[in-house]
Short mmCIF file of C-alpha atoms in Angstrom, two decimals:
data_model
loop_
_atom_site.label_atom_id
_atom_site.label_comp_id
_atom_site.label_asym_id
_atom_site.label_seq_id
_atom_site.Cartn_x
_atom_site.Cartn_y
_atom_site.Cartn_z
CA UNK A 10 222.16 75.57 -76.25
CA UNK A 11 219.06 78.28 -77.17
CA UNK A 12 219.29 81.00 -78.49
CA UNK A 13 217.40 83.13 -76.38
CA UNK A 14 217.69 86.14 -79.20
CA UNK A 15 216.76 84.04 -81.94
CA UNK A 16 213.62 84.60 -84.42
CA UNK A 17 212.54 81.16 -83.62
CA UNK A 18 212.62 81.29 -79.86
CA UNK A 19 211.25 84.98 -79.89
CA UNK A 20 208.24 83.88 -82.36
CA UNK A 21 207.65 80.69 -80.26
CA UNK A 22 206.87 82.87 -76.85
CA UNK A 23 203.18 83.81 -77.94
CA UNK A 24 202.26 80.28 -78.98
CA UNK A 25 203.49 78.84 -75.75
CA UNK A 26 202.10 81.55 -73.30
CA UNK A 27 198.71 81.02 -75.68
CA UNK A 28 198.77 77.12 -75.04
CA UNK A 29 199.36 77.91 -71.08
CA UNK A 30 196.34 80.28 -70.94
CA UNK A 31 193.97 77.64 -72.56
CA UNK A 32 195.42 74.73 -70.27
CA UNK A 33 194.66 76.98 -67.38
CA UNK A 34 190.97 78.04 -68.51
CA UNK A 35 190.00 74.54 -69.24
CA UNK A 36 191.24 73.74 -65.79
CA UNK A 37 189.20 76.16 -64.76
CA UNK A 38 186.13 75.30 -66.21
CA UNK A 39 186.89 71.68 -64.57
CA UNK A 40 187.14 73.34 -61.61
CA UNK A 41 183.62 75.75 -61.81
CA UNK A 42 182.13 72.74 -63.31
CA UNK A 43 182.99 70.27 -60.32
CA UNK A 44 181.84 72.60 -58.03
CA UNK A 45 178.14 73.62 -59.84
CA UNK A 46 177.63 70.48 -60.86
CA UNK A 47 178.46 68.31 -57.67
CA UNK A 48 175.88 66.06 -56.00
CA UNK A 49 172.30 66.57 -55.66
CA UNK A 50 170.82 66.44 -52.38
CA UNK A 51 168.79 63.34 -51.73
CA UNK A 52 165.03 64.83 -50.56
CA UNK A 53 162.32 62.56 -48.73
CA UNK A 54 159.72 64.76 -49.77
CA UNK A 55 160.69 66.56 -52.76
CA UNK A 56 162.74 67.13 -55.74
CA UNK A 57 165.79 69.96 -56.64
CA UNK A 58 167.83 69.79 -59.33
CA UNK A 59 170.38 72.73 -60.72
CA UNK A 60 171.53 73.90 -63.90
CA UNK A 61 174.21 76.65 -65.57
CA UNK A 62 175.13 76.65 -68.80
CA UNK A 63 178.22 79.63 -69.00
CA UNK A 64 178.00 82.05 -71.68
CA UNK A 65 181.71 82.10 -72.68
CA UNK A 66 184.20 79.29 -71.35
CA UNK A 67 183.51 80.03 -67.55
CA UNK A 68 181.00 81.68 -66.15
CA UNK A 69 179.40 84.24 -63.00
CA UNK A 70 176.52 82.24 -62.00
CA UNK A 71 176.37 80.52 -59.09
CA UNK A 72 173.65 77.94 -57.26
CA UNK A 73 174.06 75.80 -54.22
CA UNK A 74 172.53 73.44 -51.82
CA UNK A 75 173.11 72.84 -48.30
CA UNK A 76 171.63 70.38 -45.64
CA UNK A 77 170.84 72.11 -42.51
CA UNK A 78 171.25 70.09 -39.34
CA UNK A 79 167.28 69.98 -38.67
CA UNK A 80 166.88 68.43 -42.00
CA UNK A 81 165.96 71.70 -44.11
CA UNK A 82 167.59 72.77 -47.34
CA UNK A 83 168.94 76.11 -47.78
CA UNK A 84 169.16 76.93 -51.38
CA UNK A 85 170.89 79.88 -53.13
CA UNK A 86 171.65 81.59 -56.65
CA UNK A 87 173.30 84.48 -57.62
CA UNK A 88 174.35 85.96 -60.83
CA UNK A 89 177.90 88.00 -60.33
CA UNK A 90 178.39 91.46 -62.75
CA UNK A 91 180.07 91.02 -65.33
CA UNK A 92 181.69 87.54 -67.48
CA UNK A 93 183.83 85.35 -67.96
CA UNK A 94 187.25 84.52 -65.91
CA UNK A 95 186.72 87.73 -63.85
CA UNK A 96 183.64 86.72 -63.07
CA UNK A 97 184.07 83.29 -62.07
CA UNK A 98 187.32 84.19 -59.55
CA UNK A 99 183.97 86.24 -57.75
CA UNK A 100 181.84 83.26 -58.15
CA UNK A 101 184.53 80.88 -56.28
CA UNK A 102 184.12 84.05 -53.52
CA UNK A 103 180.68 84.05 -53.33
CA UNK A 104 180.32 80.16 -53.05
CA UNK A 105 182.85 80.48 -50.40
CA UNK A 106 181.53 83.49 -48.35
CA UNK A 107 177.70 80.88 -48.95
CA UNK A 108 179.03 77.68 -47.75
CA UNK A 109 180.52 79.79 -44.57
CA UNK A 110 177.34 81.58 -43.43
CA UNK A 111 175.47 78.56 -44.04
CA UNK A 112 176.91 76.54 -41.36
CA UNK A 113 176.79 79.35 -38.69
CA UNK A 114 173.60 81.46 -40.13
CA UNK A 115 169.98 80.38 -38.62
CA UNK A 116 168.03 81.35 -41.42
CA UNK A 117 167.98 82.97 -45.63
CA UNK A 118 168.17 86.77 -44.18
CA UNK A 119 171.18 85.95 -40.98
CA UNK A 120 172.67 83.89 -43.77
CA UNK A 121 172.85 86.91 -46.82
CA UNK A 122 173.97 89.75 -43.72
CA UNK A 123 176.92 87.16 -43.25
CA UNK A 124 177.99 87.18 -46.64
CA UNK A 125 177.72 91.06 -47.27
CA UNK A 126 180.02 91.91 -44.58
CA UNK A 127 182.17 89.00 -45.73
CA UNK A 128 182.19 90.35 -49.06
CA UNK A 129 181.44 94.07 -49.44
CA UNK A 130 184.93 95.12 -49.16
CA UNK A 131 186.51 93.17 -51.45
CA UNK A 132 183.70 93.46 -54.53
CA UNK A 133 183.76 97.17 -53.30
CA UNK A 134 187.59 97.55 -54.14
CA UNK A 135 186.93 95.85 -57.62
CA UNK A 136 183.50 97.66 -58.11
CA UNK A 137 181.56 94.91 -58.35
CA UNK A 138 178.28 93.50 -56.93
CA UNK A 139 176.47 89.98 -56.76
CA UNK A 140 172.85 89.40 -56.91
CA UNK A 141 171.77 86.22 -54.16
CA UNK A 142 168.45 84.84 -53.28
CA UNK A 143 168.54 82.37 -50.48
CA UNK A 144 165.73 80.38 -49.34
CA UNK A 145 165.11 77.37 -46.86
CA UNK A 146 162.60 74.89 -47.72
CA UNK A 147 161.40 72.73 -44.63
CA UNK A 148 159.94 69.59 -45.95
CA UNK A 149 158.03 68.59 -43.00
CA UNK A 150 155.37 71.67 -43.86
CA UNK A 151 156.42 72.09 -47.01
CA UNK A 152 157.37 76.11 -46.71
CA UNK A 153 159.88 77.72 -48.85
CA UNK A 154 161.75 81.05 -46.63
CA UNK A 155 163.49 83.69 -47.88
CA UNK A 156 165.79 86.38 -48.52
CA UNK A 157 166.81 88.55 -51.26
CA UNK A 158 169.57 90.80 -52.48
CA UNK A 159 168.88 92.13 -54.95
CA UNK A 160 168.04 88.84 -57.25
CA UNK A 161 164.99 87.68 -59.72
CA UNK A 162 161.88 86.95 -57.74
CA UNK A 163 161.38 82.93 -57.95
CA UNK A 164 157.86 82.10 -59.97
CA UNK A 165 155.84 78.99 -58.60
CA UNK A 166 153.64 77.27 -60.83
CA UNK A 167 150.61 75.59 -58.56
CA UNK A 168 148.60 74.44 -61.35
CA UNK A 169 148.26 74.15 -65.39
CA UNK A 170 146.77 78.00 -65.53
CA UNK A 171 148.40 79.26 -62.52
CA UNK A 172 151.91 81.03 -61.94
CA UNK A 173 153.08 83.86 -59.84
CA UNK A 174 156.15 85.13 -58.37
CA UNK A 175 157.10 85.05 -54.36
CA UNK A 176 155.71 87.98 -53.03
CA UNK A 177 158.40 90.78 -52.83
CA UNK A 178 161.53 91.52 -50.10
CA UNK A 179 163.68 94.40 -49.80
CA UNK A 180 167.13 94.13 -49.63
CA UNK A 181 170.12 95.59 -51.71
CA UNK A 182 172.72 93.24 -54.01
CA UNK A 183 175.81 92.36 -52.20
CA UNK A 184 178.43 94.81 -51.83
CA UNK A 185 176.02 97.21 -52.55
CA UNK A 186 176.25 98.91 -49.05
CA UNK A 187 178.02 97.92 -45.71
CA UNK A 188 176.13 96.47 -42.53
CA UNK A 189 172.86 95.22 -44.18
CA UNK A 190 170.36 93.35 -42.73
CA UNK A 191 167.66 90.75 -45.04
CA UNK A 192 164.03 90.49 -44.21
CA UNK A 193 162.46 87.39 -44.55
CA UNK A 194 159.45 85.88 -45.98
CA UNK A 195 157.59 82.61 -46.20
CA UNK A 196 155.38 80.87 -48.68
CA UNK A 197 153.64 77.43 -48.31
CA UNK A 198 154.31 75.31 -51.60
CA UNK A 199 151.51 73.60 -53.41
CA UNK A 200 151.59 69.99 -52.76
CA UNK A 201 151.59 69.68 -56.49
CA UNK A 202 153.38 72.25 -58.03
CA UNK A 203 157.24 73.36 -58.27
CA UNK A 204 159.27 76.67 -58.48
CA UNK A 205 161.68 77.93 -60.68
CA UNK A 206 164.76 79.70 -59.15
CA UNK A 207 166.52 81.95 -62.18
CA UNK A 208 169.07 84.25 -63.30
CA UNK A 209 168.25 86.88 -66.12
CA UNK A 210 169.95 85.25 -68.97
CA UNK A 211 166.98 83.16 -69.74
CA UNK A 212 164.46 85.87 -69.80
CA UNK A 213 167.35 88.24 -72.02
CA UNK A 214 168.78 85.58 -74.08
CA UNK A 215 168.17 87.06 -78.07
CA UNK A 216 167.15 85.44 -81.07
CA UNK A 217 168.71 86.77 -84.55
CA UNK A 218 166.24 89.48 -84.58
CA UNK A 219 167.56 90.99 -81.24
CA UNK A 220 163.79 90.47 -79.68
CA UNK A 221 164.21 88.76 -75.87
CA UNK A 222 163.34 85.25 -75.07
CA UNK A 223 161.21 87.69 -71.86
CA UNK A 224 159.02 85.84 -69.10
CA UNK A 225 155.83 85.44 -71.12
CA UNK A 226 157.46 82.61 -73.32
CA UNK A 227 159.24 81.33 -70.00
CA UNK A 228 155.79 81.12 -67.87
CA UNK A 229 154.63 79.03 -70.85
CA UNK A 230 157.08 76.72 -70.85
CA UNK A 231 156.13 76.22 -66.70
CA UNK A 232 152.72 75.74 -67.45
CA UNK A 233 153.00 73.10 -69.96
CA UNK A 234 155.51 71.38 -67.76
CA UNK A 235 153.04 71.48 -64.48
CA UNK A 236 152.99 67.73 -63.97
CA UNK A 237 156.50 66.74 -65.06
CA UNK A 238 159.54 66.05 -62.72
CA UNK A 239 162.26 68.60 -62.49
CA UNK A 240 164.55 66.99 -65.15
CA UNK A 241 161.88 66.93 -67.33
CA UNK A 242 160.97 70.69 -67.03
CA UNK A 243 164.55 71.94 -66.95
CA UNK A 244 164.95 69.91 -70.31
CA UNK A 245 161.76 71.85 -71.75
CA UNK A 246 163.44 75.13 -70.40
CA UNK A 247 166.64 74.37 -72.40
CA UNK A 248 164.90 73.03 -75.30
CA UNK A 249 162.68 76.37 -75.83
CA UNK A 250 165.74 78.50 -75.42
CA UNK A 251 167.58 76.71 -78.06
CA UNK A 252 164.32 76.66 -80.47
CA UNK A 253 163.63 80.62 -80.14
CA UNK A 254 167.72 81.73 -80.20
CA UNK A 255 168.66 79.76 -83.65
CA UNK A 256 172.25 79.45 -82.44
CA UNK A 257 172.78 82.78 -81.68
CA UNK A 258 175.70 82.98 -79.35
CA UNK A 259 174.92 83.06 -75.78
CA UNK A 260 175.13 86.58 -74.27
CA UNK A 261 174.79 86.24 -70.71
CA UNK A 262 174.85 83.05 -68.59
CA UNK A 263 171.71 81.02 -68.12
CA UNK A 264 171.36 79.37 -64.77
CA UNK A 265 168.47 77.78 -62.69
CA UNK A 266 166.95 75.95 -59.62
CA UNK A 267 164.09 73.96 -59.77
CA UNK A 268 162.23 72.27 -56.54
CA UNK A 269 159.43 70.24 -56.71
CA UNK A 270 157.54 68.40 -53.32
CA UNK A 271 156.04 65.13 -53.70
#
């Protein structure tokens, strides 16, 4: 029989509840992991490849692909407030509220409105917000089209000296305000070059010294990596982050797209 008064059982609660939480994170992080890190789409024409590396156990970024049924791919990142578990129960939300308007949405804009009204109560009872930009590339003309709330502008790179970011769109984070509607934009793709899709912990990742990684280094690294394939380029990407931060702990999470035609 236990003694459910006893100094042993009472001292015993914390380590048990503490080996339950860390089952359940790690389960988590399967879980986030399975679903970021799932298949890439197979393209004719092109390239895409994504990456997020968390900043503590799990993470608020989010990326995703989806096939359209007229053989376009509809691409999307976001970057949720806030870390951590909190952060990646919204994640889970905002993949779900993505994967739904994708498969009834005709285009980047129809397909953000969709998820703001699926999600603006809910992150506006928990006073949050995500940050999406959704885009549909169309290999047959090779035309990226877009939509953003709220999110980093893409950059494409379309040769060894040249970079730039999509021109601009309006259009508020979600759960920012009810009933919104996304303007969209296009932008033919060099035949040659690639974009980078990106969340703001690559650009605000520190180094010992507190000084930012910022976009100049990052628009180097793209340059340098014109002619390589995606892998390659996310691999430089990683590689500079790791050189300038000297194993400073990762602040914020780091996550990216990149899609290249051939």
């Amino acid at each position: 029989m236990i003694n459910l008064c006893s100094r042993e059982f009472i001292n015993e609660q914390p380590r048990e509840i503490n080996k339950t939480l860390e089952r359940e994170i790690k389960l988590a992080r399967n879980i986030q992991m399975k679903l970021l890190n799932g298949k890439q789409p197979y393209l004719e024409n092109g390239e895409v490849l994504g990456v997020s590396i968390p900043a503590r156990v799990i993470g608020g970024d989010y990326y995703d692909f989806y096939v359209l049924p007229d053989g376009k791919l509809r691409i999307v990142i976001g970057d949720v407030m806030g870390k951590g578990i909190p952060a990646a129960m919204l994640m889970i939300l905002t993949r779900g509220a993505f994967r739904s308007a994708a498969e009834s949405t005709h285009g980047p804009g129809e397909t953000l409105t969709a998820m703001n009204n699926a999600m603006y109560n809910d992150l506006r009872t928990l006073g949050s917000f995500v940050t999406v930009f959704c885009a549909d590339w169309d290999p047959k003309n090779n035309t990226l089209t877009y939509a953003n709330a709220g999110h980093n502008i893409p950059l494409t790179v379309t040769s060894e000296e040249d970079i730039a970011e999509f021109p601009k769109t309006k259009g508020v984070m979600i759960g920012g305000l009810p009933d919104q509607e996304y303007s969209e934009e296009s932008l033919e793709l060099d035949d040659r070059g690639f974009v980078l899709f990106y969340t703001d912990g690559i650009v605000e990742a520190q180094n010992k010294d507190g000084e930012m990684y910022r976009m100049e280094r990052l628009c180097d690294v793209l340059l340098k990596s014109y002619q390589s394939n995606v892998k390659d380029i996310k691999e430089s990407i990683v590689q500079s982050l790791n050189i300038f931060t000297e194993g400073v702990p990762q602040r914020d999470d780091i996550t990216m797209v990149l899609l290249k035609s051939r």
